Amino acid sequence: ERPIIRAVTHDLSESKVTVIDVPDRPGVSAQLFRALARAEVNVDMIVQNVSEEGMTDISFTVPSEQVELTRQVLEGGVLSEIGAERVSTDGSIGRVSVVGAGMKSNPGVAATMFETLAANEINIEMISTSAIRISCVVDASRAEEAVQYLHTAFGLDG
Amino acid sequence: ERPIIRAVTHDLSESKVTVIDVPDRPGVSAQLFRALARAEVNVDMIVQNVSEEGMTDISFTVPSEQVELTRQVLEGGVLSEIGAERVSTDGSIGRVSVVGAGMKSNPGVAATMFETLAANEINIEMISTSAIRISCVVDASRAEEAVQYLHTAFGLDG
Ligand SMILES: C[C@@H](O)[C@H](N)C(=O)O
Ligand SMILES: C[C@@H](O)[C@H](N)C(=O)O
């Protein structure tokens, strides 16, 4: 099944928040995201990778206008409640996504996306995928440029 | 905008692979996933969180029948080429997903999913989200049970 690449999108409206060194035990994500939900923080992308030595990081994106609120919620008690070490935020990100279908059975699509960014020295800060979308967080200053390179790589220039 | 939860799904057909301590510089993901693509490994979910001290982990899922091939590809040269420390695999995972719409502006949906798992002592090993899907990797032995609890939590029992 050939993959169908429909579009390359980018989003510069969000900031990245990372809760660093959270204990990897049931209840931690629940407490963290319930506190954010109560404060009406619009969490978009959530990424958590596996833990090492019982600790992991949880990153998520929020509209940039909500970073201060997010920090207040976390530093106002949640971090200590869940036993996390600290929170780090980064307002200078862009999320670039390749959107399509049939990508699961076509590992070459992700490879092509990553090669295109690498060829232009654009570092990939976070990766999150679904069956129809491969999203990479990159530096905000490179996001629009990345979209152009990816349009070319996937033949969407015409 | 109220969120619409359409379904809770689970997938027990895949295994988790983590490439541990990869240098966080352009080209690493490209080399890794091009090598896997050439070997025709069907990579599904990819998760990479932010780096600390210049290193991060890259995890991905593959059909369980391809874990051995994946390990051979990685240990056969790719790991050393990219400067990664080692690879770890886990065949005992299940991916549980809440599928819906309008979830981005409804942080309570993720909180409810995580609280439901926590209430049943189901540890969340990885998290990856899109606008229409929240996916958690949990232990394989708890995945089917997790779906039942989530059906109830989201009122999909009827
Ligand atoms: C790290 C966090 O996801 C934790 N494992 C939990 O289940 O809440
Ligand atoms: C870690 C890996 O994603 C690296 N940052 C790259 O761009 O390839």
CSV table of C-alpha atoms and ligand atoms in Angstrom, one decimal:
chain,number,residue,atom,x,y,z
A,1,GLU,CA,0.0,0.0,0.0
A,2,ARG,CA,1.6,3.3,-1.1
A,3,PRO,CA,1.4,6.1,1.4
A,4,ILE,CA,-0.6,9.2,0.6
A,5,ILE,CA,1.0,12.4,1.8
A,6,ARG,CA,-1.7,15.0,1.9
A,7,ALA,CA,-0.1,18.0,3.5
A,8,VAL,CA,2.7,19.5,5.6
A,9,THR,CA,1.5,21.8,8.4
A,10,HIS,CA,3.2,23.9,11.0
A,11,ASP,CA,2.0,25.5,14.2
A,12,LEU,CA,3.9,28.3,15.9
A,13,SER,CA,1.1,29.2,18.4
A,14,GLU,CA,2.3,26.8,21.2
A,15,SER,CA,5.0,26.5,23.8
A,16,LYS,CA,6.5,23.4,25.2
A,17,VAL,CA,6.4,22.5,28.9
A,18,THR,CA,8.4,19.6,30.4
A,19,VAL,CA,7.8,18.2,33.9
A,20,ILE,CA,11.3,16.8,34.7
A,21,ASP,CA,12.0,13.7,36.7
A,22,VAL,CA,8.5,12.5,37.7
A,23,PRO,CA,8.2,9.2,39.5
A,24,ASP,CA,6.9,6.5,37.1
A,25,ARG,CA,4.0,5.2,39.2
A,26,PRO,CA,0.2,5.2,38.8
A,27,GLY,CA,-1.5,8.5,39.6
A,28,VAL,CA,1.2,10.9,38.5
A,29,SER,CA,-0.2,11.7,35.1
A,30,ALA,CA,-3.7,11.8,36.6
A,31,GLN,CA,-2.8,14.4,39.2
A,32,LEU,CA,-0.8,16.5,36.8
A,33,PHE,CA,-3.4,16.7,34.0
A,34,ARG,CA,-6.4,17.0,36.4
A,35,ALA,CA,-4.7,20.1,37.9
A,36,LEU,CA,-4.2,21.6,34.5
A,37,ALA,CA,-7.8,20.7,33.4
A,38,ARG,CA,-9.2,22.5,36.5
A,39,ALA,CA,-7.2,25.6,35.6
A,40,GLU,CA,-8.6,25.3,32.1
A,41,VAL,CA,-5.1,25.0,30.5
A,42,ASN,CA,-5.6,23.7,26.9
A,43,VAL,CA,-3.1,20.9,26.7
A,44,ASP,CA,-2.5,19.8,23.1
A,45,MET,CA,0.3,17.4,22.4
A,46,ILE,CA,1.4,15.1,25.3
A,47,VAL,CA,4.6,13.1,25.0
A,48,GLN,CA,6.0,10.7,27.6
A,49,ASN,CA,8.7,8.2,26.9
A,50,VAL,CA,9.7,5.2,29.0
A,51,SER,CA,11.3,5.7,32.4
A,52,GLU,CA,14.8,4.9,33.5
A,53,GLU,CA,15.5,4.2,37.1
A,54,GLY,CA,11.9,4.8,38.0
A,55,MET,CA,11.8,8.4,36.7
A,56,THR,CA,10.7,9.9,33.4
A,57,ASP,CA,9.8,13.3,31.9
A,58,ILE,CA,6.3,14.4,30.7
A,59,SER,CA,6.2,17.1,28.1
A,60,PHE,CA,3.2,18.8,26.6
A,61,THR,CA,2.3,21.8,24.6
A,62,VAL,CA,0.0,24.6,25.5
A,63,PRO,CA,-1.0,27.9,23.8
A,64,SER,CA,1.9,30.3,24.4
A,65,GLU,CA,-0.5,32.7,26.2
A,66,GLN,CA,-1.0,30.0,28.8
A,67,VAL,CA,2.6,29.2,29.7
A,68,GLU,CA,2.6,31.5,32.7
A,69,LEU,CA,-0.6,30.0,34.1
A,70,THR,CA,0.8,26.5,33.5
A,71,ARG,CA,3.9,27.3,35.4
A,72,GLN,CA,1.8,28.8,38.3
A,73,VAL,CA,-0.4,25.7,38.5
A,74,LEU,CA,2.6,23.4,38.5
A,75,GLU,CA,4.9,25.4,40.9
A,76,GLY,CA,1.9,26.1,43.1
A,77,GLY,CA,1.8,22.6,44.5
A,78,VAL,CA,1.4,20.0,41.8
A,79,LEU,CA,5.1,19.5,41.3
A,80,SER,CA,5.7,18.7,45.0
A,81,GLU,CA,2.5,16.6,45.3
A,82,ILE,CA,3.7,14.3,42.5
A,83,GLY,CA,7.3,14.4,43.6
A,84,ALA,CA,8.6,15.9,40.3
A,85,GLU,CA,11.9,17.7,40.3
A,86,ARG,CA,11.1,20.8,38.3
A,87,VAL,CA,9.4,22.3,35.3
A,88,SER,CA,11.0,23.7,32.2
A,89,THR,CA,9.2,25.7,29.5
A,90,ASP,CA,10.2,26.8,26.0
A,91,GLY,CA,8.3,29.4,24.0
A,92,SER,CA,10.5,29.1,21.0
A,93,ILE,CA,9.1,26.0,19.3
A,94,GLY,CA,7.3,25.1,16.2
A,95,ARG,CA,5.5,21.9,15.5
A,96,VAL,CA,5.8,20.6,11.9
A,97,SER,CA,3.6,17.7,10.8
A,98,VAL,CA,3.4,15.5,7.7
A,99,VAL,CA,-0.2,14.5,7.3
A,100,GLY,CA,-1.3,11.5,5.2
A,101,ALA,CA,-2.6,8.0,5.2
A,102,GLY,CA,-1.1,4.5,5.0
A,103,MET,CA,2.0,5.7,6.8
A,104,LYS,CA,2.1,2.9,9.3
A,105,SER,CA,3.1,0.3,6.7
A,106,ASN,CA,5.5,2.8,5.1
A,107,PRO,CA,8.5,3.5,7.4
A,108,GLY,CA,10.1,5.3,4.6
A,109,VAL,CA,7.8,8.3,5.1
A,110,ALA,CA,9.2,9.0,8.6
A,111,ALA,CA,12.7,8.4,7.4
A,112,THR,CA,12.2,10.9,4.5
A,113,MET,CA,10.8,13.5,6.9
A,114,PHE,CA,13.7,13.1,9.3
A,115,GLU,CA,16.3,13.1,6.5
A,116,THR,CA,14.9,16.3,5.1
A,117,LEU,CA,15.2,18.1,8.4
A,118,ALA,CA,18.7,16.6,9.0
A,119,ALA,CA,19.9,17.7,5.6
A,120,ASN,CA,19.0,21.3,6.6
A,121,GLU,CA,20.5,21.0,10.1
A,122,ILE,CA,17.1,21.3,11.7
A,123,ASN,CA,17.2,19.5,15.1
A,124,ILE,CA,14.3,17.3,16.0
A,125,GLU,CA,13.4,18.1,19.7
A,126,MET,CA,10.3,15.8,20.1
A,127,ILE,CA,8.6,13.3,17.9
A,128,SER,CA,5.0,12.0,18.2
A,129,THR,CA,3.1,10.0,15.6
A,130,SER,CA,-0.3,8.6,14.8
A,131,ALA,CA,-1.5,6.5,11.9
A,132,ILE,CA,-2.1,9.7,9.8
A,133,ARG,CA,0.4,12.2,11.1
A,134,ILE,CA,4.1,12.5,12.0
A,135,SER,CA,4.8,15.5,14.2
A,136,CYS,CA,8.2,16.9,15.1
A,137,VAL,CA,8.9,19.8,17.4
A,138,VAL,CA,11.7,22.0,16.1
A,139,ASP,CA,13.0,25.4,16.9
A,140,ALA,CA,10.4,28.1,16.0
A,141,SER,CA,12.9,29.9,13.8
A,142,ARG,CA,13.2,26.9,11.5
A,143,ALA,CA,9.5,25.8,11.3
A,144,GLU,CA,8.3,27.7,8.2
A,145,GLU,CA,11.5,26.8,6.3
A,146,ALA,CA,11.0,23.1,7.3
A,147,VAL,CA,7.6,23.1,5.7
A,148,GLN,CA,9.1,24.3,2.4
A,149,TYR,CA,11.8,21.6,2.4
A,150,LEU,CA,9.2,18.9,3.3
A,151,HIS,CA,6.8,20.1,0.5
A,152,THR,CA,9.6,19.5,-1.9
A,153,ALA,CA,10.7,16.2,-0.4
A,154,PHE,CA,7.1,14.9,-0.7
A,155,GLY,CA,6.4,16.3,-4.1
A,156,LEU,CA,3.8,18.8,-2.8
A,157,ASP,CA,5.4,21.8,-4.5
A,158,GLY,CA,3.3,21.8,-7.7
B,1,GLU,CA,-17.0,22.8,22.5
B,2,ARG,CA,-17.8,19.5,24.2
B,3,PRO,CA,-15.5,16.6,23.4
B,4,ILE,CA,-17.0,13.6,21.6
B,5,ILE,CA,-15.5,10.3,22.7
B,6,ARG,CA,-16.2,7.7,20.0
B,7,ALA,CA,-14.3,4.7,21.0
B,8,VAL,CA,-11.7,3.0,23.2
B,9,THR,CA,-9.4,0.7,21.4
B,10,HIS,CA,-6.5,-1.5,22.3
B,11,ASP,CA,-3.7,-3.2,20.4
B,12,LEU,CA,-1.8,-6.2,21.7
B,13,SER,CA,0.1,-7.0,18.5
B,14,GLU,CA,3.1,-4.8,19.0
B,15,SER,CA,6.3,-4.6,21.0
B,16,LYS,CA,8.1,-1.5,22.3
B,17,VAL,CA,11.7,-0.8,21.2
B,18,THR,CA,13.8,2.0,22.9
B,19,VAL,CA,17.1,3.3,21.6
B,20,ILE,CA,18.7,4.5,24.8
B,21,ASP,CA,20.9,7.6,25.1
B,22,VAL,CA,21.1,8.9,21.5
B,23,PRO,CA,22.9,12.1,20.9
B,24,ASP,CA,20.4,14.9,20.3
B,25,ARG,CA,21.8,16.3,17.0
B,26,PRO,CA,20.5,16.4,13.4
B,27,GLY,CA,20.8,13.2,11.5
B,28,VAL,CA,20.3,10.7,14.3
B,29,SER,CA,16.6,10.1,13.7
B,30,ALA,CA,17.2,10.1,10.0
B,31,GLN,CA,19.8,7.3,10.1
B,32,LEU,CA,17.9,5.3,12.6
B,33,PHE,CA,14.6,5.2,10.7
B,34,ARG,CA,16.2,4.9,7.3
B,35,ALA,CA,17.9,1.8,8.4
B,36,LEU,CA,14.7,0.4,9.7
B,37,ALA,CA,12.8,1.4,6.5
B,38,ARG,CA,15.4,-0.4,4.4
B,39,ALA,CA,14.9,-3.6,6.4
B,40,GLU,CA,11.1,-3.2,5.9
B,41,VAL,CA,10.4,-2.9,9.6
B,42,ASN,CA,6.9,-1.5,10.0
B,43,VAL,CA,7.4,1.2,12.6
B,44,ASP,CA,4.1,2.4,14.1
B,45,MET,CA,4.1,4.7,17.1
B,46,ILE,CA,7.3,6.8,17.5
B,47,VAL,CA,7.9,8.8,20.7
B,48,GLN,CA,10.8,11.0,21.5
B,49,ASN,CA,10.8,13.5,24.4
B,50,VAL,CA,13.2,16.3,24.9
B,51,SER,CA,16.9,15.7,25.7
B,52,GLU,CA,18.8,16.3,28.9
B,53,GLU,CA,22.5,17.0,28.7
B,54,GLY,CA,22.5,16.4,25.0
B,55,MET,CA,21.0,12.9,25.1
B,56,THR,CA,17.5,11.5,24.7
B,57,ASP,CA,15.8,8.2,24.1
B,58,ILE,CA,13.8,7.3,21.0
B,59,SER,CA,11.1,4.7,21.4
B,60,PHE,CA,8.9,3.1,18.8
B,61,THR,CA,6.5,0.2,18.4
B,62,VAL,CA,6.8,-2.6,15.8
B,63,PRO,CA,4.8,-5.7,15.2
B,64,SER,CA,6.0,-8.3,17.7
B,65,GLU,CA,7.1,-10.6,14.9
B,66,GLN,CA,9.6,-8.0,13.8
B,67,VAL,CA,11.4,-7.4,17.2
B,68,GLU,CA,14.2,-9.8,16.4
B,69,LEU,CA,14.8,-8.2,13.0
B,70,THR,CA,14.7,-4.7,14.6
B,71,ARG,CA,17.3,-5.7,17.1
B,72,GLN,CA,19.5,-7.2,14.4
B,73,VAL,CA,19.3,-4.0,12.3
B,74,LEU,CA,20.1,-1.8,15.3
B,75,GLU,CA,22.8,-3.9,16.9
B,76,GLY,CA,24.3,-4.7,13.4
B,77,GLY,CA,25.8,-1.2,13.1
B,78,VAL,CA,23.2,1.5,13.4
B,79,LEU,CA,23.6,1.9,17.2
B,80,SER,CA,27.3,2.6,16.9
B,81,GLU,CA,26.9,4.8,13.8
B,82,ILE,CA,24.6,7.1,15.6
B,83,GLY,CA,26.5,6.9,18.9
B,84,ALA,CA,23.6,5.4,20.9
B,85,GLU,CA,24.3,3.5,24.0
B,86,ARG,CA,22.0,0.4,23.6
B,87,VAL,CA,18.6,-0.9,22.6
B,88,SER,CA,15.9,-2.3,24.9
B,89,THR,CA,12.8,-4.1,23.8
B,90,ASP,CA,9.6,-5.1,25.6
B,91,GLY,CA,7.2,-7.6,24.1
B,92,SER,CA,4.7,-7.3,26.9
B,93,ILE,CA,2.9,-4.1,26.1
B,94,GLY,CA,-0.6,-3.1,25.0
B,95,ARG,CA,-1.5,0.2,23.6
B,96,VAL,CA,-4.8,1.6,24.8
B,97,SER,CA,-6.4,4.6,23.0
B,98,VAL,CA,-9.3,6.9,23.6
B,99,VAL,CA,-10.5,8.1,20.2
B,100,GLY,CA,-12.7,11.2,19.7
B,101,ALA,CA,-12.9,14.7,18.5
B,102,GLY,CA,-12.6,18.1,20.1
B,103,MET,CA,-10.2,16.8,22.7
B,104,LYS,CA,-7.6,19.6,22.3
B,105,SER,CA,-9.8,22.1,24.0
B,106,ASN,CA,-10.9,19.6,26.6
B,107,PRO,CA,-8.0,18.8,28.9
B,108,GLY,CA,-10.4,16.9,31.2
B,109,VAL,CA,-10.5,14.0,28.7
B,110,ALA,CA,-6.9,13.2,29.2
B,111,ALA,CA,-7.2,13.7,32.9
B,112,THR,CA,-10.2,11.3,33.0
B,113,MET,CA,-8.3,8.7,31.0
B,114,PHE,CA,-5.2,8.9,33.3
B,115,GLU,CA,-7.3,8.9,36.5
B,116,THR,CA,-9.2,5.8,35.3
B,117,LEU,CA,-5.9,3.9,34.8
B,118,ALA,CA,-4.5,5.2,38.0
B,119,ALA,CA,-7.6,4.2,40.0
B,120,ASN,CA,-6.9,0.6,38.8
B,121,GLU,CA,-3.2,0.7,39.5
B,122,ILE,CA,-2.4,0.5,35.8
B,123,ASN,CA,0.9,2.2,35.2
B,124,ILE,CA,1.2,4.5,32.1
B,125,GLU,CA,4.5,3.6,30.4
B,126,MET,CA,4.3,6.0,27.4
B,127,ILE,CA,1.9,8.7,26.2
B,128,SER,CA,1.4,10.0,22.7
B,129,THR,CA,-1.5,12.2,21.6
B,130,SER,CA,-3.1,13.7,18.5
B,131,ALA,CA,-6.1,16.0,18.1
B,132,ILE,CA,-8.3,12.9,17.9
B,133,ARG,CA,-6.6,10.2,20.0
B,134,ILE,CA,-4.9,9.8,23.3
B,135,SER,CA,-2.7,6.7,23.4
B,136,CYS,CA,-1.1,5.1,26.4
B,137,VAL,CA,1.3,2.1,26.4
B,138,VAL,CA,0.5,-0.1,29.4
B,139,ASP,CA,1.5,-3.6,30.5
B,140,ALA,CA,0.0,-6.1,28.1
B,141,SER,CA,-1.7,-8.0,30.9
B,142,ARG,CA,-3.8,-4.9,31.8
B,143,ALA,CA,-4.8,-3.7,28.4
B,144,GLU,CA,-8.1,-5.4,27.9
B,145,GLU,CA,-9.2,-4.6,31.4
B,146,ALA,CA,-8.2,-1.0,30.9
B,147,VAL,CA,-10.5,-0.8,27.9
B,148,GLN,CA,-13.5,-1.9,30.1
B,149,TYR,CA,-12.7,0.7,32.7
B,150,LEU,CA,-12.4,3.4,30.1
B,151,HIS,CA,-15.7,2.4,28.4
B,152,THR,CA,-17.4,2.9,31.8
B,153,ALA,CA,-15.5,6.2,32.5
B,154,PHE,CA,-16.6,7.7,29.2
B,155,GLY,CA,-20.1,6.3,29.2
B,156,LEU,CA,-19.6,4.0,26.3
B,157,ASP,CA,-21.0,0.9,28.1
B,158,GLY,CA,-24.5,1.1,27.0
C,1,LIG,C1,4.8,8.9,34.4
C,1,LIG,C2,3.3,8.7,34.6
C,1,LIG,O1,2.7,8.5,33.3
C,1,LIG,C3,3.0,7.5,35.5
C,1,LIG,N1,3.6,6.3,35.0
C,1,LIG,C4,1.5,7.3,35.6
C,1,LIG,O2,1.0,6.3,35.4
C,1,LIG,O3,0.8,8.3,36.0
C,2,LIG,C1,17.2,12.7,18.8
C,2,LIG,C2,17.0,13.0,17.3
C,2,LIG,O1,15.7,13.2,17.0
C,2,LIG,C3,17.8,14.2,16.8
C,2,LIG,N1,17.5,15.4,17.5
C,2,LIG,C4,17.6,14.3,15.3
C,2,LIG,O2,17.3,15.4,14.9
C,2,LIG,O3,17.8,13.4,14.6
